[in-house]
Amino acid sequence: MSRSSSSLPEESISNKGFVAKTFIAFLVFGALMIVGWSTFKWINMQPQEAGALKPLRKTLDFNEKVFSGIFNANHLVKEYPVSQAVKRVRVNGMDGLRDSVNEASWRLKVVRAAGDTLQLTLNDIKQLPKKDIVFDFKCIEGWDQVTHWGGVPLKTFMEHYHLDKQSKMNYLGLVTPDKGYYVGIDMPSALHPQTLLCYEMNGKPLPVNQGFPLRLIIPVKYGIKHLKRIGTMFFSNNKPADYWAERGYDYYAGH
Ligand SMILES: Nc1nc2c(c(=O)[nH]1)N[C@H]1C(S)=C(S)[C@@H](COP(=O)(O)O)O[C@H]1N2
Ligand SMILES: [Mo]
């Protein structure tokens, strides 16, 4: 018997095993392709809901439940020394800022209830205790920068104007004077100690394209929620309309 003929049966056995394994691998691969492709097709066939295909919106709503469930109002976003704040702050998003704005005629309209609107000047707001914050501002598009803001904590503002009934509602809504940009904020995040009605950046009045005279600074959320140039504030138990949520982004937008 030659050596080659004695090694032949062994080789053909391992070859057989290899062929079988390859065959199974292809079957599994094919099956997964079919499952993946049909899931993709099924998702795409679903109707839209709030700017996203229904199954994706369901996922976003589920994420919102999870993240708002673990939200801790006492957990503070990291703060930095003022020296670390950038001097040239990026401008992103000009929706609702295209009209001119004038401090003398501008008012913050606070809708306490239907037909009961409080109208405040910038000076009224500046009378309240001021807080400065330097934090890492994060945009959902992927950039971030350490920036310095000043204003009155929204919680202090609500307490000062006796908006306690309103603060028990589920959401706060903010809208620019021209209604071109609008956000909805869950009340625990609105009342978070680092959330500001902000009128200063780097110790000076807000530049026009950064939201003069008054904007929201809400460090627990992504940039999309930091509405620039607030015109109207209102309260609701249902989700207020939200510009980017309508375009498929996460409504909660926390990080
Ligand atoms: N009125 C208004 N506010 C807005 C936007 C906008 O388009 N219009 N864009 C938002 C987004 S996506 C971001 S990241 C921040 C950017 O703030 P900044 O321009 O001061 O950097 O503003 C938010 N507030
Ligand atoms: Mo953003």
Coordinates of C-alpha atoms and ligand atoms in Angstrom, one line a residue:
M1 CA 0.0 0.0 0.0
S2 CA 1.4 3.4 -0.9
R3 CA 1.2 6.2 1.6
S4 CA -1.0 8.3 -0.7
S5 CA -3.7 5.6 -1.0
S6 CA -3.8 5.2 2.8
S7 CA -4.2 9.0 3.3
L8 CA -7.0 9.3 0.7
P9 CA -10.0 8.1 2.8
E10 CA -9.0 10.6 5.5
E11 CA -8.9 13.5 3.0
S12 CA -12.1 12.7 1.4
I13 CA -13.8 12.5 4.8
S14 CA -12.6 15.9 5.8
N15 CA -13.5 17.2 2.4
K16 CA -17.0 15.9 2.8
G17 CA -17.3 17.7 6.1
F18 CA -16.1 20.9 4.5
V19 CA -18.6 20.7 1.7
A20 CA -21.4 20.0 4.1
K21 CA -20.4 22.9 6.4
T22 CA -20.1 25.3 3.4
F23 CA -23.5 24.1 2.2
I24 CA -25.1 24.8 5.6
A25 CA -23.3 28.2 5.8
F26 CA -24.8 29.2 2.4
L27 CA -28.3 28.0 3.5
V28 CA -28.1 30.0 6.7
F29 CA -26.7 33.0 4.9
G30 CA -29.5 32.8 2.3
A31 CA -32.2 32.5 5.0
L32 CA -30.8 35.5 6.8
M33 CA -30.7 37.5 3.6
I34 CA -34.4 36.7 3.0
V35 CA -35.3 37.6 6.6
G36 CA -33.3 40.8 6.5
W37 CA -34.7 41.8 3.1
S38 CA -38.3 41.1 3.9
T39 CA -38.0 43.0 7.3
F40 CA -36.5 46.0 5.4
K41 CA -39.3 45.8 2.8
W42 CA -42.0 45.5 5.5
I43 CA -40.6 48.5 7.4
N44 CA -40.6 50.5 4.2
M45 CA -44.2 49.5 3.4
Q46 CA -45.5 50.8 6.7
P47 CA -47.3 54.2 6.9
Q48 CA -45.5 57.3 8.3
E49 CA -46.2 58.4 11.8
A50 CA -44.9 61.7 13.1
G51 CA -42.2 62.0 10.4
A52 CA -40.9 58.5 10.7
L53 CA -42.1 55.1 9.3
K54 CA -44.4 53.6 11.9
P55 CA -42.1 50.8 13.2
L56 CA -39.2 53.3 13.5
R57 CA -41.4 55.8 15.3
K58 CA -42.4 53.0 17.7
T59 CA -38.7 52.4 18.4
L60 CA -38.2 56.1 19.0
D61 CA -41.2 56.2 21.4
F62 CA -39.8 53.1 23.2
N63 CA -36.4 54.8 23.5
E64 CA -38.1 57.9 24.9
K65 CA -39.9 55.8 27.6
V66 CA -36.6 54.1 28.6
F67 CA -34.6 57.4 28.7
S68 CA -37.2 59.5 30.4
G69 CA -37.7 56.6 32.9
I70 CA -34.0 56.7 33.9
F71 CA -33.9 60.6 33.8
N72 CA -32.7 61.9 37.1
A73 CA -33.5 65.5 37.8
N74 CA -30.6 65.7 40.3
H75 CA -28.0 64.5 37.8
L76 CA -26.0 67.5 36.6
V77 CA -24.4 67.9 33.2
K78 CA -20.6 68.5 33.6
E79 CA -19.6 72.2 33.9
Y80 CA -16.3 73.8 32.8
P81 CA -14.3 76.8 33.9
V82 CA -15.2 80.0 31.9
S83 CA -11.7 80.0 30.5
Q84 CA -12.5 76.9 28.5
A85 CA -15.5 78.4 26.7
V86 CA -14.9 79.1 23.0
K87 CA -15.0 82.7 21.9
R88 CA -16.3 82.0 18.4
V89 CA -19.5 80.1 18.9
R90 CA -20.9 78.2 16.0
V91 CA -24.3 79.3 14.6
N92 CA -26.5 76.5 13.5
G93 CA -30.1 76.6 12.4
M94 CA -31.8 79.9 11.5
D95 CA -35.4 78.7 11.3
G96 CA -37.7 81.2 12.9
L97 CA -35.0 83.9 13.0
R98 CA -35.5 85.5 9.5
D99 CA -37.6 88.5 10.6
S100 CA -36.0 91.4 12.3
V101 CA -36.4 91.6 16.1
N102 CA -36.4 94.6 18.3
E103 CA -36.0 94.6 22.1
A104 CA -38.5 97.5 22.7
S105 CA -41.4 95.7 21.1
W106 CA -40.4 92.1 21.9
R107 CA -42.4 90.4 24.6
L108 CA -42.2 86.9 26.1
K109 CA -45.8 85.7 25.9
V110 CA -46.5 83.2 28.7
V111 CA -49.9 81.5 28.0
R112 CA -51.0 80.6 31.5
A113 CA -54.4 79.3 30.3
A114 CA -56.6 79.9 27.2
G115 CA -57.2 83.7 27.2
D116 CA -54.8 84.4 30.0
T117 CA -51.4 85.4 28.6
L118 CA -48.7 87.1 30.6
Q119 CA -46.5 89.5 28.6
L120 CA -43.0 90.2 29.8
T121 CA -40.2 92.5 28.7
L122 CA -36.5 91.4 28.6
N123 CA -36.0 93.8 31.5
D124 CA -38.6 91.9 33.6
I125 CA -36.7 88.7 33.0
K126 CA -33.3 90.3 33.8
Q127 CA -34.6 91.2 37.3
L128 CA -34.7 87.6 38.3
P129 CA -31.6 85.8 39.8
K130 CA -29.0 85.1 37.1
K131 CA -27.1 81.9 36.6
D132 CA -24.1 81.3 34.3
I133 CA -23.3 77.9 32.9
V134 CA -20.3 76.6 30.8
F135 CA -21.1 73.2 29.4
D136 CA -20.4 71.0 26.3
F137 CA -23.2 72.0 23.8
K138 CA -24.0 68.9 21.7
C139 CA -25.7 69.0 18.3
I140 CA -27.3 65.8 17.0
E141 CA -25.4 66.3 13.7
G142 CA -22.2 65.3 15.5
W143 CA -20.4 68.5 16.6
D144 CA -20.1 69.8 20.1
Q145 CA -18.4 72.8 21.8
V146 CA -17.9 74.2 25.3
T147 CA -19.9 77.4 25.5
H148 CA -20.8 79.9 28.2
W149 CA -24.4 81.2 28.7
G150 CA -26.3 83.3 31.3
G151 CA -29.9 83.7 32.2
V152 CA -32.5 82.8 34.7
P153 CA -33.2 79.1 35.5
L154 CA -36.6 78.2 34.1
K155 CA -37.5 76.7 37.4
T156 CA -36.8 80.0 39.2
F157 CA -38.8 81.8 36.5
M158 CA -41.8 79.5 37.0
E159 CA -41.7 79.9 40.7
H160 CA -41.4 83.7 40.5
Y161 CA -44.5 84.0 38.3
H162 CA -46.5 81.4 40.3
L163 CA -46.7 79.0 37.4
D164 CA -47.0 76.1 39.8
K165 CA -50.2 74.7 38.3
Q166 CA -48.5 74.9 34.9
S167 CA -45.4 73.2 36.2
K168 CA -47.5 70.1 37.0
M169 CA -48.4 69.6 33.4
N170 CA -46.5 67.1 31.3
Y171 CA -44.9 69.5 28.7
L172 CA -43.6 73.0 28.0
G173 CA -44.0 74.3 24.5
L174 CA -41.8 77.1 23.0
V175 CA -42.4 78.9 19.7
T176 CA -40.5 81.6 17.9
P177 CA -42.4 84.9 17.3
D178 CA -42.9 84.0 13.6
K179 CA -43.9 80.4 14.5
G180 CA -41.1 79.2 12.2
Y181 CA -39.4 76.9 14.8
Y182 CA -41.1 75.2 17.8
V183 CA -40.1 72.6 20.4
G184 CA -41.8 70.6 23.1
I185 CA -39.9 69.8 26.3
D186 CA -40.9 67.2 29.0
M187 CA -41.5 69.0 32.3
P188 CA -38.8 67.2 34.3
S189 CA -36.2 68.4 31.8
A190 CA -37.7 71.9 31.7
L191 CA -37.4 72.2 35.5
H192 CA -33.9 70.7 35.6
P193 CA -31.6 73.1 37.6
Q194 CA -29.4 73.7 34.6
T195 CA -32.2 74.7 32.2
L196 CA -32.1 78.5 31.5
L197 CA -34.1 81.2 29.9
C198 CA -30.9 82.6 28.5
Y199 CA -30.1 86.2 27.4
E200 CA -26.3 86.3 27.6
M201 CA -23.5 84.5 25.8
N202 CA -19.9 85.0 26.9
G203 CA -21.1 87.6 29.4
K204 CA -22.7 89.8 26.6
P205 CA -26.3 90.1 25.3
L206 CA -27.1 87.2 22.9
P207 CA -26.2 87.9 19.3
V208 CA -29.2 88.0 17.0
N209 CA -28.4 84.8 15.2
Q210 CA -27.8 83.1 18.6
G211 CA -31.4 83.9 19.7
F212 CA -31.5 87.5 20.9
P213 CA -33.3 88.6 23.0
L214 CA -34.1 85.2 24.8
R215 CA -33.4 81.6 24.0
L216 CA -33.6 78.3 25.8
I217 CA -30.4 76.6 27.1
I218 CA -31.2 73.1 28.2
P219 CA -27.9 71.2 28.7
V220 CA -29.6 67.8 29.3
K221 CA -30.8 67.9 25.6
Y222 CA -29.3 68.0 22.2
G223 CA -29.1 71.4 20.4
I224 CA -32.4 70.9 18.5
K225 CA -34.3 71.6 21.7
H226 CA -32.4 74.9 22.6
L227 CA -34.9 77.1 20.8
K228 CA -33.5 80.5 19.8
R229 CA -35.6 83.6 20.0
I230 CA -38.5 82.6 22.2
G231 CA -41.8 84.3 21.4
T232 CA -44.4 82.2 23.2
M233 CA -44.3 79.7 26.1
F234 CA -47.2 77.4 26.8
F235 CA -48.0 74.3 28.9
S236 CA -49.8 71.1 28.0
N237 CA -50.4 67.6 29.0
N238 CA -50.0 66.4 25.4
K239 CA -46.8 66.6 23.4
P240 CA -46.5 70.1 21.8
A241 CA -45.6 70.3 18.2
D242 CA -41.9 69.9 17.7
Y243 CA -40.0 70.9 14.5
W244 CA -37.4 68.2 14.4
A245 CA -39.6 65.4 15.8
E246 CA -41.9 66.1 12.8
R247 CA -38.9 65.5 10.6
G248 CA -38.2 62.1 12.1
Y249 CA -35.8 62.9 15.0
D250 CA -36.3 61.7 18.5
Y251 CA -38.8 63.8 20.4
Y252 CA -37.1 63.4 23.8
A253 CA -33.6 64.2 22.3
G254 CA -31.8 63.7 25.7
H255 CA -28.2 62.5 26.0
Ligands
LIG1 N1 -35.1 79.4 16.3 C1 -34.3 78.3 16.1 N2 -33.7 77.8 17.2 C2 -32.8 76.8 17.0 C3 -32.5 76.3 15.7 C4 -33.2 76.9 14.6 O1 -33.0 76.5 13.4 N3 -34.0 77.9 14.9 N4 -31.6 75.2 15.5 C5 -31.3 74.4 16.7 C6 -30.1 73.6 16.6 S1 -30.2 72.2 15.5 C7 -29.0 73.8 17.3 S2 -27.6 72.7 17.2 C8 -28.8 75.0 18.1 C9 -27.6 75.8 17.7 O2 -27.4 76.9 18.5 P1 -26.3 78.0 18.1 O3 -26.7 78.5 16.7 O4 -26.3 79.1 19.1 O5 -25.0 77.3 18.1 O6 -29.9 75.9 18.0 C10 -31.2 75.2 18.0 N5 -32.2 76.3 18.1
MO2 MO -28.4 70.9 16.0

